mmCIF file with all atom_site columns, C-alpha atoms in Angstrom:
data_model
loop_
_atom_site.group_PDB
_atom_site.id
_atom_site.type_symbol
_atom_site.label_atom_id
_atom_site.label_alt_id
_atom_site.label_comp_id
_atom_site.label_asym_id
_atom_site.label_entity_id
_atom_site.label_seq_id
_atom_site.pdbx_PDB_ins_code
_atom_site.Cartn_x
_atom_site.Cartn_y
_atom_site.Cartn_z
_atom_site.occupancy
_atom_site.B_iso_or_equiv
_atom_site.pdbx_formal_charge
_atom_site.auth_seq_id
_atom_site.auth_comp_id
_atom_site.auth_asym_id
_atom_site.auth_atom_id
_atom_site.pdbx_PDB_model_num
ATOM 1   C CA . UNK Y 1 1   ? -14.934 -149.534 -113.183 1.00 46.00 ? 1   UNK Y CA 1
ATOM 2   C CA . UNK Y 1 2   ? -13.109 -152.661 -114.268 1.00 55.00 ? 2   UNK Y CA 1
ATOM 3   C CA . UNK Y 1 3   ? -14.698 -155.084 -116.693 1.00 75.00 ? 3   UNK Y CA 1
ATOM 4   C CA . UNK Y 1 4   ? -16.838 -157.637 -114.884 1.00 91.00 ? 4   UNK Y CA 1
ATOM 5   C CA . UNK Y 1 5   ? -16.283 -161.349 -115.343 1.00 91.00 ? 5   UNK Y CA 1
ATOM 6   C CA . UNK Y 1 6   ? -14.596 -163.611 -117.850 1.00 94.00 ? 6   UNK Y CA 1
ATOM 7   C CA . UNK Y 1 7   ? -15.355 -166.968 -119.417 1.00 96.00 ? 7   UNK Y CA 1
ATOM 8   C CA . UNK Y 1 8   ? -13.762 -169.941 -117.722 1.00 97.00 ? 8   UNK Y CA 1
ATOM 9   C CA . UNK Y 1 9   ? -10.134 -168.817 -117.565 1.00 97.00 ? 9   UNK Y CA 1
ATOM 10  C CA . UNK Y 1 10  ? -7.701  -171.634 -116.831 1.00 98.00 ? 10  UNK Y CA 1
ATOM 11  C CA . UNK Y 1 11  ? -6.782  -171.897 -113.133 1.00 98.00 ? 11  UNK Y CA 1
ATOM 12  C CA . UNK Y 1 12  ? -3.981  -174.028 -111.710 1.00 98.00 ? 12  UNK Y CA 1
ATOM 13  C CA . UNK Y 1 13  ? -3.556  -175.145 -108.113 1.00 98.00 ? 13  UNK Y CA 1
ATOM 14  C CA . UNK Y 1 14  ? -1.069  -177.430 -106.442 1.00 96.00 ? 14  UNK Y CA 1
ATOM 15  C CA . UNK Y 1 15  ? -2.964  -180.599 -107.388 1.00 97.00 ? 15  UNK Y CA 1
ATOM 16  C CA . UNK Y 1 16  ? -5.514  -179.460 -109.968 1.00 98.00 ? 16  UNK Y CA 1
ATOM 17  C CA . UNK Y 1 17  ? -5.954  -177.830 -113.326 1.00 98.00 ? 17  UNK Y CA 1
ATOM 18  C CA . UNK Y 1 18  ? -9.327  -176.139 -113.715 1.00 98.00 ? 18  UNK Y CA 1
ATOM 19  C CA . UNK Y 1 19  ? -10.025 -175.781 -117.411 1.00 98.00 ? 19  UNK Y CA 1
ATOM 20  C CA . UNK Y 1 20  ? -12.814 -175.792 -119.949 1.00 98.00 ? 20  UNK Y CA 1
ATOM 21  C CA . UNK Y 1 21  ? -14.403 -179.110 -120.772 1.00 98.00 ? 21  UNK Y CA 1
ATOM 22  C CA . UNK Y 1 22  ? -13.369 -180.646 -124.081 1.00 97.00 ? 22  UNK Y CA 1
ATOM 23  C CA . UNK Y 1 23  ? -15.212 -183.091 -126.298 1.00 96.00 ? 23  UNK Y CA 1
ATOM 24  C CA . UNK Y 1 24  ? -12.842 -185.879 -125.188 1.00 97.00 ? 24  UNK Y CA 1
ATOM 25  C CA . UNK Y 1 25  ? -14.019 -185.395 -121.581 1.00 98.00 ? 25  UNK Y CA 1
ATOM 26  C CA . UNK Y 1 26  ? -17.456 -186.875 -122.277 1.00 98.00 ? 26  UNK Y CA 1
ATOM 27  C CA . UNK Y 1 27  ? -16.724 -190.327 -120.820 1.00 97.00 ? 27  UNK Y CA 1
ATOM 28  C CA . UNK Y 1 28  ? -15.155 -188.863 -117.689 1.00 97.00 ? 28  UNK Y CA 1
ATOM 29  C CA . UNK Y 1 29  ? -18.105 -186.493 -117.245 1.00 98.00 ? 29  UNK Y CA 1
ATOM 30  C CA . UNK Y 1 30  ? -20.480 -189.445 -117.700 1.00 98.00 ? 30  UNK Y CA 1
ATOM 31  C CA . UNK Y 1 31  ? -18.739 -191.281 -114.828 1.00 97.00 ? 31  UNK Y CA 1
ATOM 32  C CA . UNK Y 1 32  ? -19.500 -188.296 -112.585 1.00 97.00 ? 32  UNK Y CA 1
ATOM 33  C CA . UNK Y 1 33  ? -23.010 -187.543 -113.865 1.00 97.00 ? 33  UNK Y CA 1
ATOM 34  C CA . UNK Y 1 34  ? -24.126 -191.198 -113.782 1.00 98.00 ? 34  UNK Y CA 1
ATOM 35  C CA . UNK Y 1 35  ? -22.927 -192.002 -110.250 1.00 97.00 ? 35  UNK Y CA 1
ATOM 36  C CA . UNK Y 1 36  ? -25.933 -192.333 -107.929 1.00 96.00 ? 36  UNK Y CA 1
ATOM 37  C CA . UNK Y 1 37  ? -23.965 -191.312 -104.821 1.00 95.00 ? 37  UNK Y CA 1
ATOM 38  C CA . UNK Y 1 38  ? -22.449 -188.223 -106.482 1.00 94.00 ? 38  UNK Y CA 1
ATOM 39  C CA . UNK Y 1 39  ? -25.873 -187.049 -107.671 1.00 93.00 ? 39  UNK Y CA 1
ATOM 40  C CA . UNK Y 1 40  ? -27.871 -188.022 -104.585 1.00 94.00 ? 40  UNK Y CA 1
ATOM 41  C CA . UNK Y 1 41  ? -28.078 -184.461 -103.252 1.00 92.00 ? 41  UNK Y CA 1
ATOM 42  C CA . UNK Y 1 42  ? -28.485 -182.760 -106.634 1.00 89.00 ? 42  UNK Y CA 1
ATOM 43  C CA . UNK Y 1 43  ? -31.828 -181.898 -108.250 1.00 86.00 ? 43  UNK Y CA 1
ATOM 44  C CA . UNK Y 1 44  ? -31.357 -183.963 -111.413 1.00 89.00 ? 44  UNK Y CA 1
ATOM 45  C CA . UNK Y 1 45  ? -31.424 -187.695 -111.943 1.00 94.00 ? 45  UNK Y CA 1
ATOM 46  C CA . UNK Y 1 46  ? -28.129 -189.457 -112.680 1.00 97.00 ? 46  UNK Y CA 1
ATOM 47  C CA . UNK Y 1 47  ? -27.419 -189.747 -116.394 1.00 97.00 ? 47  UNK Y CA 1
ATOM 48  C CA . UNK Y 1 48  ? -28.336 -193.125 -117.856 1.00 97.00 ? 48  UNK Y CA 1
ATOM 49  C CA . UNK Y 1 49  ? -26.323 -193.011 -121.059 1.00 98.00 ? 49  UNK Y CA 1
ATOM 50  C CA . UNK Y 1 50  ? -23.227 -191.460 -122.562 1.00 98.00 ? 50  UNK Y CA 1
ATOM 51  C CA . UNK Y 1 51  ? -25.572 -189.850 -125.117 1.00 98.00 ? 51  UNK Y CA 1
ATOM 52  C CA . UNK Y 1 52  ? -27.399 -188.016 -122.321 1.00 98.00 ? 52  UNK Y CA 1
ATOM 53  C CA . UNK Y 1 53  ? -24.063 -186.695 -121.047 1.00 98.00 ? 53  UNK Y CA 1
ATOM 54  C CA . UNK Y 1 54  ? -22.988 -185.720 -124.557 1.00 98.00 ? 54  UNK Y CA 1
ATOM 55  C CA . UNK Y 1 55  ? -26.225 -183.716 -124.970 1.00 98.00 ? 55  UNK Y CA 1
ATOM 56  C CA . UNK Y 1 56  ? -25.545 -181.996 -121.636 1.00 97.00 ? 56  UNK Y CA 1
ATOM 57  C CA . UNK Y 1 57  ? -21.936 -181.269 -122.577 1.00 98.00 ? 57  UNK Y CA 1
ATOM 58  C CA . UNK Y 1 58  ? -22.817 -179.765 -125.951 1.00 97.00 ? 58  UNK Y CA 1
ATOM 59  C CA . UNK Y 1 59  ? -26.195 -178.227 -125.114 1.00 97.00 ? 59  UNK Y CA 1
ATOM 60  C CA . UNK Y 1 60  ? -25.377 -176.726 -121.726 1.00 97.00 ? 60  UNK Y CA 1
ATOM 61  C CA . UNK Y 1 61  ? -21.665 -176.547 -120.940 1.00 98.00 ? 61  UNK Y CA 1
ATOM 62  C CA . UNK Y 1 62  ? -20.384 -175.718 -124.430 1.00 98.00 ? 62  UNK Y CA 1
ATOM 63  C CA . UNK Y 1 63  ? -23.293 -173.290 -124.879 1.00 97.00 ? 63  UNK Y CA 1
ATOM 64  C CA . UNK Y 1 64  ? -22.079 -171.416 -121.793 1.00 97.00 ? 64  UNK Y CA 1
ATOM 65  C CA . UNK Y 1 65  ? -18.637 -171.051 -123.387 1.00 98.00 ? 65  UNK Y CA 1
ATOM 66  C CA . UNK Y 1 66  ? -20.299 -168.832 -126.023 1.00 96.00 ? 66  UNK Y CA 1
ATOM 67  C CA . UNK Y 1 67  ? -21.380 -166.306 -123.381 1.00 95.00 ? 67  UNK Y CA 1
ATOM 68  C CA . UNK Y 1 68  ? -19.330 -163.277 -122.380 1.00 94.00 ? 68  UNK Y CA 1
ATOM 69  C CA . UNK Y 1 69  ? -19.357 -164.299 -118.701 1.00 95.00 ? 69  UNK Y CA 1
ATOM 70  C CA . UNK Y 1 70  ? -19.438 -167.945 -117.618 1.00 96.00 ? 70  UNK Y CA 1
ATOM 71  C CA . UNK Y 1 71  ? -17.537 -170.302 -115.351 1.00 98.00 ? 71  UNK Y CA 1
ATOM 72  C CA . UNK Y 1 72  ? -17.791 -174.024 -116.213 1.00 98.00 ? 72  UNK Y CA 1
ATOM 73  C CA . UNK Y 1 73  ? -14.770 -176.033 -115.188 1.00 98.00 ? 73  UNK Y CA 1
ATOM 74  C CA . UNK Y 1 74  ? -13.482 -179.557 -115.569 1.00 98.00 ? 74  UNK Y CA 1
ATOM 75  C CA . UNK Y 1 75  ? -11.369 -180.443 -112.498 1.00 98.00 ? 75  UNK Y CA 1
ATOM 76  C CA . UNK Y 1 76  ? -8.318  -182.277 -113.779 1.00 98.00 ? 76  UNK Y CA 1
ATOM 77  C CA . UNK Y 1 77  ? -6.017  -184.130 -111.398 1.00 96.00 ? 77  UNK Y CA 1
ATOM 78  C CA . UNK Y 1 78  ? -2.457  -183.120 -112.290 1.00 95.00 ? 78  UNK Y CA 1
ATOM 79  C CA . UNK Y 1 79  ? -0.991  -186.430 -111.087 1.00 94.00 ? 79  UNK Y CA 1
ATOM 80  C CA . UNK Y 1 80  ? -3.196  -188.606 -113.293 1.00 93.00 ? 80  UNK Y CA 1
ATOM 81  C CA . UNK Y 1 81  ? -4.360  -186.125 -115.948 1.00 91.00 ? 81  UNK Y CA 1
ATOM 82  C CA . UNK Y 1 82  ? -7.934  -187.275 -115.329 1.00 94.00 ? 82  UNK Y CA 1
ATOM 83  C CA . UNK Y 1 83  ? -11.169 -185.332 -115.030 1.00 97.00 ? 83  UNK Y CA 1
ATOM 84  C CA . UNK Y 1 84  ? -12.289 -185.945 -111.445 1.00 97.00 ? 84  UNK Y CA 1
ATOM 85  C CA . UNK Y 1 85  ? -15.101 -183.421 -111.164 1.00 98.00 ? 85  UNK Y CA 1
ATOM 86  C CA . UNK Y 1 86  ? -16.782 -180.238 -112.252 1.00 98.00 ? 86  UNK Y CA 1
ATOM 87  C CA . UNK Y 1 87  ? -17.104 -176.767 -110.769 1.00 98.00 ? 87  UNK Y CA 1
ATOM 88  C CA . UNK Y 1 88  ? -19.218 -173.849 -111.917 1.00 98.00 ? 88  UNK Y CA 1
ATOM 89  C CA . UNK Y 1 89  ? -20.527 -170.450 -111.021 1.00 98.00 ? 89  UNK Y CA 1
ATOM 90  C CA . UNK Y 1 90  ? -24.073 -170.160 -112.365 1.00 96.00 ? 90  UNK Y CA 1
ATOM 91  C CA . UNK Y 1 91  ? -26.988 -167.780 -111.961 1.00 96.00 ? 91  UNK Y CA 1
ATOM 92  C CA . UNK Y 1 92  ? -24.599 -164.926 -112.645 1.00 97.00 ? 92  UNK Y CA 1
ATOM 93  C CA . UNK Y 1 93  ? -26.129 -161.486 -112.175 1.00 96.00 ? 93  UNK Y CA 1
ATOM 94  C CA . UNK Y 1 94  ? -23.901 -159.002 -113.977 1.00 92.00 ? 94  UNK Y CA 1
ATOM 95  C CA . UNK Y 1 95  ? -25.646 -155.978 -112.471 1.00 94.00 ? 95  UNK Y CA 1
ATOM 96  C CA . UNK Y 1 96  ? -25.226 -157.246 -108.888 1.00 95.00 ? 96  UNK Y CA 1
ATOM 97  C CA . UNK Y 1 97  ? -21.907 -158.925 -109.780 1.00 96.00 ? 97  UNK Y CA 1
ATOM 98  C CA . UNK Y 1 98  ? -22.724 -162.186 -108.043 1.00 97.00 ? 98  UNK Y CA 1
ATOM 99  C CA . UNK Y 1 99  ? -23.307 -165.860 -108.767 1.00 98.00 ? 99  UNK Y CA 1
ATOM 100 C CA . UNK Y 1 100 ? -23.808 -169.280 -107.195 1.00 98.00 ? 100 UNK Y CA 1
ATOM 101 C CA . UNK Y 1 101 ? -21.107 -171.958 -106.998 1.00 98.00 ? 101 UNK Y CA 1
ATOM 102 C CA . UNK Y 1 102 ? -21.899 -175.618 -107.617 1.00 97.00 ? 102 UNK Y CA 1
ATOM 103 C CA . UNK Y 1 103 ? -19.739 -178.712 -107.890 1.00 97.00 ? 103 UNK Y CA 1
ATOM 104 C CA . UNK Y 1 104 ? -19.479 -182.483 -108.143 1.00 97.00 ? 104 UNK Y CA 1
ATOM 105 C CA . UNK Y 1 105 ? -16.585 -184.884 -107.604 1.00 97.00 ? 105 UNK Y CA 1
ATOM 106 C CA . UNK Y 1 106 ? -15.961 -188.546 -108.333 1.00 96.00 ? 106 UNK Y CA 1
ATOM 107 C CA . UNK Y 1 107 ? -16.713 -190.640 -105.266 1.00 95.00 ? 107 UNK Y CA 1
ATOM 108 C CA . UNK Y 1 108 ? -13.205 -192.154 -105.297 1.00 95.00 ? 108 UNK Y CA 1
ATOM 109 C CA . UNK Y 1 109 ? -11.769 -188.656 -104.759 1.00 96.00 ? 109 UNK Y CA 1
ATOM 110 C CA . UNK Y 1 110 ? -13.985 -187.601 -101.844 1.00 96.00 ? 110 UNK Y CA 1
ATOM 111 C CA . UNK Y 1 111 ? -12.305 -186.653 -98.583  1.00 95.00 ? 111 UNK Y CA 1
ATOM 112 C CA . UNK Y 1 112 ? -8.984  -185.546 -100.114 1.00 96.00 ? 112 UNK Y CA 1
ATOM 113 C CA . UNK Y 1 113 ? -9.571  -181.787 -99.935  1.00 97.00 ? 113 UNK Y CA 1
ATOM 114 C CA . UNK Y 1 114 ? -9.684  -181.481 -103.722 1.00 97.00 ? 114 UNK Y CA 1
ATOM 115 C CA . UNK Y 1 115 ? -12.999 -179.649 -103.873 1.00 98.00 ? 115 UNK Y CA 1
ATOM 116 C CA . UNK Y 1 116 ? -11.953 -177.224 -101.143 1.00 98.00 ? 116 UNK Y CA 1
ATOM 117 C CA . UNK Y 1 117 ? -8.804  -176.490 -103.166 1.00 98.00 ? 117 UNK Y CA 1
ATOM 118 C CA . UNK Y 1 118 ? -10.825 -175.998 -106.366 1.00 98.00 ? 118 UNK Y CA 1
ATOM 119 C CA . UNK Y 1 119 ? -13.573 -173.856 -104.811 1.00 98.00 ? 119 UNK Y CA 1
ATOM 120 C CA . UNK Y 1 120 ? -10.993 -171.680 -103.061 1.00 98.00 ? 120 UNK Y CA 1
ATOM 121 C CA . UNK Y 1 121 ? -9.211  -171.111 -106.377 1.00 98.00 ? 121 UNK Y CA 1
ATOM 122 C CA . UNK Y 1 122 ? -12.502 -170.260 -108.125 1.00 98.00 ? 122 UNK Y CA 1
ATOM 123 C CA . UNK Y 1 123 ? -13.457 -167.793 -105.383 1.00 98.00 ? 123 UNK Y CA 1
ATOM 124 C CA . UNK Y 1 124 ? -10.072 -166.071 -105.834 1.00 98.00 ? 124 UNK Y CA 1
ATOM 125 C CA . UNK Y 1 125 ? -10.676 -165.885 -109.611 1.00 97.00 ? 125 UNK Y CA 1
ATOM 126 C CA . UNK Y 1 126 ? -14.179 -164.469 -109.124 1.00 97.00 ? 126 UNK Y CA 1
ATOM 127 C CA . UNK Y 1 127 ? -12.756 -161.820 -106.823 1.00 96.00 ? 127 UNK Y CA 1
ATOM 128 C CA . UNK Y 1 128 ? -10.161 -160.867 -109.471 1.00 95.00 ? 128 UNK Y CA 1
ATOM 129 C CA . UNK Y 1 129 ? -12.973 -160.740 -112.034 1.00 96.00 ? 129 UNK Y CA 1
ATOM 130 C CA . UNK Y 1 130 ? -14.944 -158.183 -110.028 1.00 95.00 ? 130 UNK Y CA 1
ATOM 131 C CA . UNK Y 1 131 ? -17.593 -160.276 -108.275 1.00 97.00 ? 131 UNK Y CA 1
ATOM 132 C CA . UNK Y 1 132 ? -19.034 -158.592 -105.167 1.00 97.00 ? 132 UNK Y CA 1
ATOM 133 C CA . UNK Y 1 133 ? -20.132 -161.868 -103.570 1.00 98.00 ? 133 UNK Y CA 1
ATOM 134 C CA . UNK Y 1 134 ? -20.888 -165.510 -104.324 1.00 98.00 ? 134 UNK Y CA 1
ATOM 135 C CA . UNK Y 1 135 ? -23.207 -168.014 -102.723 1.00 98.00 ? 135 UNK Y CA 1
ATOM 136 C CA . UNK Y 1 136 ? -23.406 -171.790 -102.558 1.00 98.00 ? 136 UNK Y CA 1
ATOM 137 C CA . UNK Y 1 137 ? -25.995 -174.161 -101.158 1.00 97.00 ? 137 UNK Y CA 1
ATOM 138 C CA . UNK Y 1 138 ? -26.083 -177.708 -99.932  1.00 96.00 ? 138 UNK Y CA 1
ATOM 139 C CA . UNK Y 1 139 ? -28.785 -180.167 -98.954  1.00 95.00 ? 139 UNK Y CA 1
ATOM 140 C CA . UNK Y 1 140 ? -29.119 -180.430 -95.155  1.00 96.00 ? 140 UNK Y CA 1
ATOM 141 C CA . UNK Y 1 141 ? -28.345 -184.144 -95.509  1.00 95.00 ? 141 UNK Y CA 1
ATOM 142 C CA . UNK Y 1 142 ? -25.000 -183.424 -97.197  1.00 96.00 ? 142 UNK Y CA 1
ATOM 143 C CA . UNK Y 1 143 ? -22.868 -181.734 -94.519  1.00 96.00 ? 143 UNK Y CA 1
ATOM 144 C CA . UNK Y 1 144 ? -19.602 -182.627 -96.333  1.00 96.00 ? 144 UNK Y CA 1
ATOM 145 C CA . UNK Y 1 145 ? -20.523 -180.125 -99.033  1.00 96.00 ? 145 UNK Y CA 1
ATOM 146 C CA . UNK Y 1 146 ? -21.126 -177.507 -96.350  1.00 97.00 ? 146 UNK Y CA 1
ATOM 147 C CA . UNK Y 1 147 ? -17.679 -178.146 -94.883  1.00 97.00 ? 147 UNK Y CA 1
ATOM 148 C CA . UNK Y 1 148 ? -16.153 -177.285 -98.270  1.00 98.00 ? 148 UNK Y CA 1
ATOM 149 C CA . UNK Y 1 149 ? -18.010 -173.965 -98.206  1.00 98.00 ? 149 UNK Y CA 1
ATOM 150 C CA . UNK Y 1 150 ? -16.950 -173.223 -94.634  1.00 98.00 ? 150 UNK Y CA 1
ATOM 151 C CA . UNK Y 1 151 ? -13.286 -174.076 -95.300  1.00 98.00 ? 151 UNK Y CA 1
ATOM 152 C CA . UNK Y 1 152 ? -13.359 -171.626 -98.222  1.00 98.00 ? 152 UNK Y CA 1
ATOM 153 C CA . UNK Y 1 153 ? -14.468 -168.808 -95.932  1.00 98.00 ? 153 UNK Y CA 1
ATOM 154 C CA . UNK Y 1 154 ? -18.163 -168.840 -96.753  1.00 98.00 ? 154 UNK Y CA 1
ATOM 155 C CA . UNK Y 1 155 ? -20.561 -168.079 -93.916  1.00 98.00 ? 155 UNK Y CA 1
ATOM 156 C CA . UNK Y 1 156 ? -23.972 -169.589 -93.225  1.00 98.00 ? 156 UNK Y CA 1
ATOM 157 C CA . UNK Y 1 157 ? -26.872 -167.279 -94.144  1.00 98.00 ? 157 UNK Y CA 1
ATOM 158 C CA . UNK Y 1 158 ? -30.089 -169.293 -93.804  1.00 98.00 ? 158 UNK Y CA 1
ATOM 159 C CA . UNK Y 1 159 ? -31.924 -172.563 -94.337  1.00 98.00 ? 159 UNK Y CA 1
ATOM 160 C CA . UNK Y 1 160 ? -34.828 -172.727 -96.780  1.00 97.00 ? 160 UNK Y CA 1
ATOM 161 C CA . UNK Y 1 161 ? -37.088 -175.321 -98.428  1.00 97.00 ? 161 UNK Y CA 1
ATOM 162 C CA . UNK Y 1 162 ? -37.084 -175.934 -102.170 1.00 94.00 ? 162 UNK Y CA 1
ATOM 163 C CA . UNK Y 1 163 ? -39.106 -178.204 -104.449 1.00 94.00 ? 163 UNK Y CA 1
ATOM 164 C CA . UNK Y 1 164 ? -36.664 -180.070 -106.684 1.00 87.00 ? 164 UNK Y CA 1
ATOM 165 C CA . UNK Y 1 165 ? -37.409 -180.648 -110.316 1.00 87.00 ? 165 UNK Y CA 1
ATOM 166 C CA . UNK Y 1 166 ? -37.239 -183.041 -112.060 1.00 88.00 ? 166 UNK Y CA 1
ATOM 167 C CA . UNK Y 1 167 ? -37.023 -185.263 -108.937 1.00 90.00 ? 167 UNK Y CA 1
ATOM 168 C CA . UNK Y 1 168 ? -40.297 -183.827 -107.613 1.00 90.00 ? 168 UNK Y CA 1
ATOM 169 C CA . UNK Y 1 169 ? -39.303 -183.795 -103.942 1.00 92.00 ? 169 UNK Y CA 1
ATOM 170 C CA . UNK Y 1 170 ? -39.025 -181.183 -101.217 1.00 95.00 ? 170 UNK Y CA 1
ATOM 171 C CA . UNK Y 1 171 ? -35.641 -180.667 -99.625  1.00 94.00 ? 171 UNK Y CA 1
ATOM 172 C CA . UNK Y 1 172 ? -34.039 -178.137 -97.294  1.00 96.00 ? 172 UNK Y CA 1
ATOM 173 C CA . UNK Y 1 173 ? -30.948 -176.198 -98.288  1.00 96.00 ? 173 UNK Y CA 1
ATOM 174 C CA . UNK Y 1 174 ? -28.375 -174.313 -96.275  1.00 97.00 ? 174 UNK Y CA 1
ATOM 175 C CA . UNK Y 1 175 ? -27.239 -171.142 -98.029  1.00 98.00 ? 175 UNK Y CA 1
ATOM 176 C CA . UNK Y 1 176 ? -23.672 -169.854 -97.628  1.00 98.00 ? 176 UNK Y CA 1
ATOM 177 C CA . UNK Y 1 177 ? -22.157 -166.601 -98.867  1.00 98.00 ? 177 UNK Y CA 1
ATOM 178 C CA . UNK Y 1 178 ? -18.779 -164.910 -99.088  1.00 98.00 ? 178 UNK Y CA 1
ATOM 179 C CA . UNK Y 1 179 ? -18.324 -161.195 -99.729  1.00 98.00 ? 179 UNK Y CA 1
ATOM 180 C CA . UNK Y 1 180 ? -15.425 -160.529 -102.088 1.00 97.00 ? 180 UNK Y CA 1
ATOM 181 C CA . UNK Y 1 181 ? -15.240 -156.732 -102.057 1.00 86.00 ? 181 UNK Y CA 1
ATOM 182 C CA . UNK Y 1 182 ? -15.552 -154.249 -99.217  1.00 64.00 ? 182 UNK Y CA 1
#
């Protein structure tokens, strides 16, 4: 059997470079993590300070780069060389060879097909890396996120309730899945 997984290999698409976050990306990541609209349908509160984002970058993202298998990407626009979003595969189960995709994109770049391009490229990488399947979820009130999943070939599985922490609210999620190996 081939080795399962890798750790955030660089991926290039027509308009994007998906690469590891760097220390210099902190301000760009703060713009994404502090935007109320971007984080509206995510379980955490928007970041209130660059220090909070720096702690997240070093304590969570960079910590994942120390693991054998992890996928934590900065989405860099080729045309402007700017970090416009993030993309990850988390909750990785090495035995089942699966994980869950999540993402966020600057509001100014919504509606341009960038996230569909990035997610499609990540799914192709996960397939090359031996994943059997991946899932993704979106809040029922965020159908644009679901369209990204559908355009990338994911199929609807079910709707379920979840209690969000730290926001302390109930929400309903739609779960999507794509099988990567027969």
